[in-house]
Amino acid sequence: MEKSKEEIIETLGLHLEEQQNLPPLAARIYAIMVLSDEDGLTFEDCLEKRGASKSSTSTSLNLLLKMGIITYFTKPGDRRRYFTLAKKKTFFLTKLQEFLKRLEAEKSVITLVMDYHKKHCPKKFEEGKERTGVYLDYMTSNEKLLKESIAKFEIIEQKEN
């Protein structure tokens, strides 16, 4: 059964809340932009589609602008701003870069603990060596794949500019 546009907005909104730590309204506005077939949404469009207050909508749009995941443009003879998804810093590229950063940090901490155990707690080091090795191999493989994917996205971005 196919989900309605509103159900998809809600599903994507919940996902963005959890994964991007976005407030609920900002997540829904972003989801609306992802699914919109219009070239941009005005402030009034965002108000109408979400039914939120002007101040909440303004705060959410400003947050998304500050994060660099949306941008705006104007049309000649029209004073309104049209908000749209940022093209330069793609959502997918940003996500991959965040995954890589978290993976590198975790890998660094695990290596730090393992080095400490090797020097100061040899028994603990030996007990965890095999499991930790499997996990670090997994992380190294993912790190390589993330770097390759990021490079591909950067090539796509260069072609578009």
mmCIF file with all atom_site columns, C-alpha atoms in Angstrom:
data_model
loop_
_atom_site.group_PDB
_atom_site.id
_atom_site.type_symbol
_atom_site.label_atom_id
_atom_site.label_alt_id
_atom_site.label_comp_id
_atom_site.label_asym_id
_atom_site.label_entity_id
_atom_site.label_seq_id
_atom_site.pdbx_PDB_ins_code
_atom_site.Cartn_x
_atom_site.Cartn_y
_atom_site.Cartn_z
_atom_site.occupancy
_atom_site.B_iso_or_equiv
_atom_site.pdbx_formal_charge
_atom_site.auth_seq_id
_atom_site.auth_comp_id
_atom_site.auth_asym_id
_atom_site.auth_atom_id
_atom_site.pdbx_PDB_model_num
ATOM 1   C CA . MET A 1 1   ? 0.000  0.000   0.000   1.00 0.00 ? 1   MET A CA 1
ATOM 2   C CA . GLU A 1 2   ? 1.410  3.372   -1.033  1.00 0.00 ? 2   GLU A CA 1
ATOM 3   C CA . LYS A 1 3   ? 1.773  6.018   1.655   1.00 0.00 ? 3   LYS A CA 1
ATOM 4   C CA . SER A 1 4   ? 0.219  9.426   1.163   1.00 0.00 ? 4   SER A CA 1
ATOM 5   C CA . LYS A 1 5   ? 2.392  12.525  0.866   1.00 0.00 ? 5   LYS A CA 1
ATOM 6   C CA . GLU A 1 6   ? 1.420  13.565  4.419   1.00 0.00 ? 6   GLU A CA 1
ATOM 7   C CA . GLU A 1 7   ? 2.444  10.161  5.790   1.00 0.00 ? 7   GLU A CA 1
ATOM 8   C CA . ILE A 1 8   ? 5.787  10.383  4.006   1.00 0.00 ? 8   ILE A CA 1
ATOM 9   C CA . ILE A 1 9   ? 6.332  13.924  5.350   1.00 0.00 ? 9   ILE A CA 1
ATOM 10  C CA . GLU A 1 10  ? 5.631  12.621  8.855   1.00 0.00 ? 10  GLU A CA 1
ATOM 11  C CA . THR A 1 11  ? 7.921  9.586   8.433   1.00 0.00 ? 11  THR A CA 1
ATOM 12  C CA . LEU A 1 12  ? 10.738 11.694  7.001   1.00 0.00 ? 12  LEU A CA 1
ATOM 13  C CA . GLY A 1 13  ? 10.136 14.356  9.662   1.00 0.00 ? 13  GLY A CA 1
ATOM 14  C CA . LEU A 1 14  ? 10.460 11.823  12.478  1.00 0.00 ? 14  LEU A CA 1
ATOM 15  C CA . HIS A 1 15  ? 13.616 10.444  10.874  1.00 0.00 ? 15  HIS A CA 1
ATOM 16  C CA . LEU A 1 16  ? 15.149 13.933  10.600  1.00 0.00 ? 16  LEU A CA 1
ATOM 17  C CA . GLU A 1 17  ? 14.239 14.715  14.215  1.00 0.00 ? 17  GLU A CA 1
ATOM 18  C CA . GLU A 1 18  ? 16.067 11.618  15.373  1.00 0.00 ? 18  GLU A CA 1
ATOM 19  C CA . GLN A 1 19  ? 19.018 11.584  12.987  1.00 0.00 ? 19  GLN A CA 1
ATOM 20  C CA . GLN A 1 20  ? 19.664 15.314  12.563  1.00 0.00 ? 20  GLN A CA 1
ATOM 21  C CA . ASN A 1 21  ? 18.403 16.459  15.966  1.00 0.00 ? 21  ASN A CA 1
ATOM 22  C CA . LEU A 1 22  ? 16.019 18.864  14.262  1.00 0.00 ? 22  LEU A CA 1
ATOM 23  C CA . PRO A 1 23  ? 13.053 20.314  16.118  1.00 0.00 ? 23  PRO A CA 1
ATOM 24  C CA . PRO A 1 24  ? 9.751  18.816  14.927  1.00 0.00 ? 24  PRO A CA 1
ATOM 25  C CA . LEU A 1 25  ? 8.590  21.827  12.880  1.00 0.00 ? 25  LEU A CA 1
ATOM 26  C CA . ALA A 1 26  ? 11.971 22.323  11.179  1.00 0.00 ? 26  ALA A CA 1
ATOM 27  C CA . ALA A 1 27  ? 12.054 18.612  10.325  1.00 0.00 ? 27  ALA A CA 1
ATOM 28  C CA . ARG A 1 28  ? 8.559  18.771  8.775   1.00 0.00 ? 28  ARG A CA 1
ATOM 29  C CA . ILE A 1 29  ? 9.350  21.938  6.788   1.00 0.00 ? 29  ILE A CA 1
ATOM 30  C CA . TYR A 1 30  ? 12.491 20.286  5.448   1.00 0.00 ? 30  TYR A CA 1
ATOM 31  C CA . ALA A 1 31  ? 10.504 17.141  4.591   1.00 0.00 ? 31  ALA A CA 1
ATOM 32  C CA . ILE A 1 32  ? 7.952  19.266  2.711   1.00 0.00 ? 32  ILE A CA 1
ATOM 33  C CA . MET A 1 33  ? 10.768 20.810  0.673   1.00 0.00 ? 33  MET A CA 1
ATOM 34  C CA . VAL A 1 34  ? 12.214 17.373  -0.100  1.00 0.00 ? 34  VAL A CA 1
ATOM 35  C CA . LEU A 1 35  ? 8.851  16.224  -1.474  1.00 0.00 ? 35  LEU A CA 1
ATOM 36  C CA . SER A 1 36  ? 7.801  19.481  -3.137  1.00 0.00 ? 36  SER A CA 1
ATOM 37  C CA . ASP A 1 37  ? 7.639  19.678  -6.919  1.00 0.00 ? 37  ASP A CA 1
ATOM 38  C CA . GLU A 1 38  ? 7.739  23.484  -6.722  1.00 0.00 ? 38  GLU A CA 1
ATOM 39  C CA . ASP A 1 39  ? 11.022 25.307  -7.323  1.00 0.00 ? 39  ASP A CA 1
ATOM 40  C CA . GLY A 1 40  ? 10.737 27.022  -3.938  1.00 0.00 ? 40  GLY A CA 1
ATOM 41  C CA . LEU A 1 41  ? 8.342  27.651  -1.065  1.00 0.00 ? 41  LEU A CA 1
ATOM 42  C CA . THR A 1 42  ? 7.561  31.073  0.348   1.00 0.00 ? 42  THR A CA 1
ATOM 43  C CA . PHE A 1 43  ? 7.272  31.806  4.040   1.00 0.00 ? 43  PHE A CA 1
ATOM 44  C CA . GLU A 1 44  ? 3.500  31.896  3.555   1.00 0.00 ? 44  GLU A CA 1
ATOM 45  C CA . ASP A 1 45  ? 3.587  28.462  1.867   1.00 0.00 ? 45  ASP A CA 1
ATOM 46  C CA . CYS A 1 46  ? 5.411  27.047  4.886   1.00 0.00 ? 46  CYS A CA 1
ATOM 47  C CA . LEU A 1 47  ? 2.891  28.647  7.238   1.00 0.00 ? 47  LEU A CA 1
ATOM 48  C CA . GLU A 1 48  ? -0.041 27.259  5.277   1.00 0.00 ? 48  GLU A CA 1
ATOM 49  C CA . LYS A 1 49  ? 1.367  23.747  4.876   1.00 0.00 ? 49  LYS A CA 1
ATOM 50  C CA . ARG A 1 50  ? 2.216  23.321  8.579   1.00 0.00 ? 50  ARG A CA 1
ATOM 51  C CA . GLY A 1 51  ? -0.302 25.562  10.307  1.00 0.00 ? 51  GLY A CA 1
ATOM 52  C CA . ALA A 1 52  ? 2.320  26.759  12.776  1.00 0.00 ? 52  ALA A CA 1
ATOM 53  C CA . SER A 1 53  ? 2.779  30.254  14.170  1.00 0.00 ? 53  SER A CA 1
ATOM 54  C CA . LYS A 1 54  ? 4.764  32.877  12.273  1.00 0.00 ? 54  LYS A CA 1
ATOM 55  C CA . SER A 1 55  ? 7.477  32.987  14.916  1.00 0.00 ? 55  SER A CA 1
ATOM 56  C CA . SER A 1 56  ? 7.883  29.189  15.024  1.00 0.00 ? 56  SER A CA 1
ATOM 57  C CA . THR A 1 57  ? 8.000  28.983  11.241  1.00 0.00 ? 57  THR A CA 1
ATOM 58  C CA . SER A 1 58  ? 10.521 31.829  11.067  1.00 0.00 ? 58  SER A CA 1
ATOM 59  C CA . THR A 1 59  ? 12.710 30.200  13.730  1.00 0.00 ? 59  THR A CA 1
ATOM 60  C CA . SER A 1 60  ? 12.604 26.862  11.901  1.00 0.00 ? 60  SER A CA 1
ATOM 61  C CA . LEU A 1 61  ? 13.472 28.382  8.518   1.00 0.00 ? 61  LEU A CA 1
ATOM 62  C CA . ASN A 1 62  ? 16.336 30.354  10.067  1.00 0.00 ? 62  ASN A CA 1
ATOM 63  C CA . LEU A 1 63  ? 17.695 27.192  11.705  1.00 0.00 ? 63  LEU A CA 1
ATOM 64  C CA . LEU A 1 64  ? 17.587 25.280  8.406   1.00 0.00 ? 64  LEU A CA 1
ATOM 65  C CA . LEU A 1 65  ? 19.290 28.229  6.661   1.00 0.00 ? 65  LEU A CA 1
ATOM 66  C CA . LYS A 1 66  ? 21.970 28.409  9.352   1.00 0.00 ? 66  LYS A CA 1
ATOM 67  C CA . MET A 1 67  ? 22.603 24.657  9.044   1.00 0.00 ? 67  MET A CA 1
ATOM 68  C CA . GLY A 1 68  ? 23.111 25.154  5.316   1.00 0.00 ? 68  GLY A CA 1
ATOM 69  C CA . ILE A 1 69  ? 20.571 22.518  4.295   1.00 0.00 ? 69  ILE A CA 1
ATOM 70  C CA . ILE A 1 70  ? 18.191 25.009  2.714   1.00 0.00 ? 70  ILE A CA 1
ATOM 71  C CA . THR A 1 71  ? 18.772 28.247  0.870   1.00 0.00 ? 71  THR A CA 1
ATOM 72  C CA . TYR A 1 72  ? 16.581 30.917  -0.649  1.00 0.00 ? 72  TYR A CA 1
ATOM 73  C CA . PHE A 1 73  ? 16.280 32.921  -3.823  1.00 0.00 ? 73  PHE A CA 1
ATOM 74  C CA . THR A 1 74  ? 14.171 35.832  -4.994  1.00 0.00 ? 74  THR A CA 1
ATOM 75  C CA . LYS A 1 75  ? 12.326 36.419  -8.233  1.00 0.00 ? 75  LYS A CA 1
ATOM 76  C CA . PRO A 1 76  ? 12.486 39.680  -10.189 1.00 0.00 ? 76  PRO A CA 1
ATOM 77  C CA . GLY A 1 77  ? 9.619  41.971  -9.177  1.00 0.00 ? 77  GLY A CA 1
ATOM 78  C CA . ASP A 1 78  ? 8.719  39.775  -6.198  1.00 0.00 ? 78  ASP A CA 1
ATOM 79  C CA . ARG A 1 79  ? 9.944  40.778  -2.741  1.00 0.00 ? 79  ARG A CA 1
ATOM 80  C CA . ARG A 1 80  ? 9.290  37.348  -1.236  1.00 0.00 ? 80  ARG A CA 1
ATOM 81  C CA . ARG A 1 81  ? 12.025 34.830  -0.518  1.00 0.00 ? 81  ARG A CA 1
ATOM 82  C CA . TYR A 1 82  ? 11.605 31.339  -1.945  1.00 0.00 ? 82  TYR A CA 1
ATOM 83  C CA . PHE A 1 83  ? 13.128 28.626  0.221   1.00 0.00 ? 83  PHE A CA 1
ATOM 84  C CA . THR A 1 84  ? 14.541 25.501  -1.369  1.00 0.00 ? 84  THR A CA 1
ATOM 85  C CA . LEU A 1 85  ? 16.937 22.658  -0.611  1.00 0.00 ? 85  LEU A CA 1
ATOM 86  C CA . ALA A 1 86  ? 20.595 23.681  -0.713  1.00 0.00 ? 86  ALA A CA 1
ATOM 87  C CA . LYS A 1 87  ? 22.241 22.151  -3.750  1.00 0.00 ? 87  LYS A CA 1
ATOM 88  C CA . LYS A 1 88  ? 25.898 22.785  -2.960  1.00 0.00 ? 88  LYS A CA 1
ATOM 89  C CA . LYS A 1 89  ? 26.016 20.899  0.313   1.00 0.00 ? 89  LYS A CA 1
ATOM 90  C CA . THR A 1 90  ? 23.888 17.897  -0.460  1.00 0.00 ? 90  THR A CA 1
ATOM 91  C CA . PHE A 1 91  ? 22.032 16.074  2.267   1.00 0.00 ? 91  PHE A CA 1
ATOM 92  C CA . PHE A 1 92  ? 23.638 12.739  1.354   1.00 0.00 ? 92  PHE A CA 1
ATOM 93  C CA . LEU A 1 93  ? 27.174 14.135  1.273   1.00 0.00 ? 93  LEU A CA 1
ATOM 94  C CA . THR A 1 94  ? 26.666 15.786  4.653   1.00 0.00 ? 94  THR A CA 1
ATOM 95  C CA . LYS A 1 95  ? 25.327 12.546  6.141   1.00 0.00 ? 95  LYS A CA 1
ATOM 96  C CA . LEU A 1 96  ? 28.296 10.548  4.836   1.00 0.00 ? 96  LEU A CA 1
ATOM 97  C CA . GLN A 1 97  ? 30.737 13.117  6.228   1.00 0.00 ? 97  GLN A CA 1
ATOM 98  C CA . GLU A 1 98  ? 29.008 12.946  9.618   1.00 0.00 ? 98  GLU A CA 1
ATOM 99  C CA . PHE A 1 99  ? 29.134 9.125   9.597   1.00 0.00 ? 99  PHE A CA 1
ATOM 100 C CA . LEU A 1 100 ? 32.839 9.243   8.738   1.00 0.00 ? 100 LEU A CA 1
ATOM 101 C CA . LYS A 1 101 ? 33.579 11.728  11.516  1.00 0.00 ? 101 LYS A CA 1
ATOM 102 C CA . ARG A 1 102 ? 31.763 9.585   14.110  1.00 0.00 ? 102 ARG A CA 1
ATOM 103 C CA . LEU A 1 103 ? 33.426 6.405   12.839  1.00 0.00 ? 103 LEU A CA 1
ATOM 104 C CA . GLU A 1 104 ? 36.900 7.958   12.982  1.00 0.00 ? 104 GLU A CA 1
ATOM 105 C CA . ALA A 1 105 ? 36.267 9.217   16.521  1.00 0.00 ? 105 ALA A CA 1
ATOM 106 C CA . GLU A 1 106 ? 35.065 5.808   17.711  1.00 0.00 ? 106 GLU A CA 1
ATOM 107 C CA . LYS A 1 107 ? 37.933 4.013   16.002  1.00 0.00 ? 107 LYS A CA 1
ATOM 108 C CA . SER A 1 108 ? 40.376 6.388   17.676  1.00 0.00 ? 108 SER A CA 1
ATOM 109 C CA . VAL A 1 109 ? 38.882 5.811   21.136  1.00 0.00 ? 109 VAL A CA 1
ATOM 110 C CA . ILE A 1 110 ? 38.840 2.029   20.721  1.00 0.00 ? 110 ILE A CA 1
ATOM 111 C CA . THR A 1 111 ? 42.467 2.065   19.575  1.00 0.00 ? 111 THR A CA 1
ATOM 112 C CA . LEU A 1 112 ? 43.381 4.267   22.536  1.00 0.00 ? 112 LEU A CA 1
ATOM 113 C CA . VAL A 1 113 ? 41.752 1.813   24.976  1.00 0.00 ? 113 VAL A CA 1
ATOM 114 C CA . MET A 1 114 ? 43.353 -1.178  23.274  1.00 0.00 ? 114 MET A CA 1
ATOM 115 C CA . ASP A 1 115 ? 46.812 0.444   23.434  1.00 0.00 ? 115 ASP A CA 1
ATOM 116 C CA . TYR A 1 116 ? 46.279 1.188   27.114  1.00 0.00 ? 116 TYR A CA 1
ATOM 117 C CA . HIS A 1 117 ? 45.207 -2.409  27.805  1.00 0.00 ? 117 HIS A CA 1
ATOM 118 C CA . LYS A 1 118 ? 48.184 -3.754  25.855  1.00 0.00 ? 118 LYS A CA 1
ATOM 119 C CA . LYS A 1 119 ? 50.591 -1.748  28.020  1.00 0.00 ? 119 LYS A CA 1
ATOM 120 C CA . HIS A 1 120 ? 48.850 -1.809  31.420  1.00 0.00 ? 120 HIS A CA 1
ATOM 121 C CA . CYS A 1 121 ? 46.381 -4.733  31.399  1.00 0.00 ? 121 CYS A CA 1
ATOM 122 C CA . PRO A 1 122 ? 47.840 -7.451  29.167  1.00 0.00 ? 122 PRO A CA 1
ATOM 123 C CA . LYS A 1 123 ? 45.278 -10.030 30.296  1.00 0.00 ? 123 LYS A CA 1
ATOM 124 C CA . LYS A 1 124 ? 42.374 -7.745  29.325  1.00 0.00 ? 124 LYS A CA 1
ATOM 125 C CA . PHE A 1 125 ? 44.110 -6.958  26.061  1.00 0.00 ? 125 PHE A CA 1
ATOM 126 C CA . GLU A 1 126 ? 44.426 -10.646 25.156  1.00 0.00 ? 126 GLU A CA 1
ATOM 127 C CA . GLU A 1 127 ? 40.821 -11.405 26.187  1.00 0.00 ? 127 GLU A CA 1
ATOM 128 C CA . GLY A 1 128 ? 39.404 -8.646  23.953  1.00 0.00 ? 128 GLY A CA 1
ATOM 129 C CA . LYS A 1 129 ? 41.943 -8.731  21.149  1.00 0.00 ? 129 LYS A CA 1
ATOM 130 C CA . GLU A 1 130 ? 40.038 -11.008 18.775  1.00 0.00 ? 130 GLU A CA 1
ATOM 131 C CA . ARG A 1 131 ? 36.621 -9.323  19.183  1.00 0.00 ? 131 ARG A CA 1
ATOM 132 C CA . THR A 1 132 ? 38.108 -5.859  19.023  1.00 0.00 ? 132 THR A CA 1
ATOM 133 C CA . GLY A 1 133 ? 40.094 -6.843  15.933  1.00 0.00 ? 133 GLY A CA 1
ATOM 134 C CA . VAL A 1 134 ? 36.921 -7.966  14.148  1.00 0.00 ? 134 VAL A CA 1
ATOM 135 C CA . TYR A 1 135 ? 35.196 -4.707  15.083  1.00 0.00 ? 135 TYR A CA 1
ATOM 136 C CA . LEU A 1 136 ? 38.145 -2.559  13.981  1.00 0.00 ? 136 LEU A CA 1
ATOM 137 C CA . ASP A 1 137 ? 38.302 -4.471  10.665  1.00 0.00 ? 137 ASP A CA 1
ATOM 138 C CA . TYR A 1 138 ? 34.610 -3.716  10.176  1.00 0.00 ? 138 TYR A CA 1
ATOM 139 C CA . MET A 1 139 ? 35.190 -0.059  10.970  1.00 0.00 ? 139 MET A CA 1
ATOM 140 C CA . THR A 1 140 ? 38.200 0.162   8.649   1.00 0.00 ? 140 THR A CA 1
ATOM 141 C CA . SER A 1 141 ? 36.168 -1.344  5.788   1.00 0.00 ? 141 SER A CA 1
ATOM 142 C CA . ASN A 1 142 ? 33.354 1.125   6.409   1.00 0.00 ? 142 ASN A CA 1
ATOM 143 C CA . GLU A 1 143 ? 35.807 4.002   6.641   1.00 0.00 ? 143 GLU A CA 1
ATOM 144 C CA . LYS A 1 144 ? 37.219 3.088   3.221   1.00 0.00 ? 144 LYS A CA 1
ATOM 145 C CA . LEU A 1 145 ? 33.733 2.795   1.712   1.00 0.00 ? 145 LEU A CA 1
ATOM 146 C CA . LEU A 1 146 ? 32.640 6.122   3.229   1.00 0.00 ? 146 LEU A CA 1
ATOM 147 C CA . LYS A 1 147 ? 35.715 7.894   1.855   1.00 0.00 ? 147 LYS A CA 1
ATOM 148 C CA . GLU A 1 148 ? 35.090 6.426   -1.617  1.00 0.00 ? 148 GLU A CA 1
ATOM 149 C CA . SER A 1 149 ? 31.429 7.484   -1.522  1.00 0.00 ? 149 SER A CA 1
ATOM 150 C CA . ILE A 1 150 ? 32.306 10.986  -0.317  1.00 0.00 ? 150 ILE A CA 1
ATOM 151 C CA . ALA A 1 151 ? 34.800 11.335  -3.172  1.00 0.00 ? 151 ALA A CA 1
ATOM 152 C CA . LYS A 1 152 ? 32.099 10.291  -5.671  1.00 0.00 ? 152 LYS A CA 1
ATOM 153 C CA . PHE A 1 153 ? 29.670 12.868  -4.268  1.00 0.00 ? 153 PHE A CA 1
ATOM 154 C CA . GLU A 1 154 ? 32.358 15.550  -4.444  1.00 0.00 ? 154 GLU A CA 1
ATOM 155 C CA . ILE A 1 155 ? 32.925 14.711  -8.138  1.00 0.00 ? 155 ILE A CA 1
ATOM 156 C CA . ILE A 1 156 ? 29.182 15.007  -8.778  1.00 0.00 ? 156 ILE A CA 1
ATOM 157 C CA . GLU A 1 157 ? 29.161 18.345  -6.973  1.00 0.00 ? 157 GLU A CA 1
ATOM 158 C CA . GLN A 1 158 ? 32.080 19.619  -9.083  1.00 0.00 ? 158 GLN A CA 1
ATOM 159 C CA . LYS A 1 159 ? 30.242 18.647  -12.285 1.00 0.00 ? 159 LYS A CA 1
ATOM 160 C CA . GLU A 1 160 ? 27.166 20.598  -11.168 1.00 0.00 ? 160 GLU A CA 1
ATOM 161 C CA . ASN A 1 161 ? 29.145 23.790  -10.484 1.00 0.00 ? 161 ASN A CA 1
#
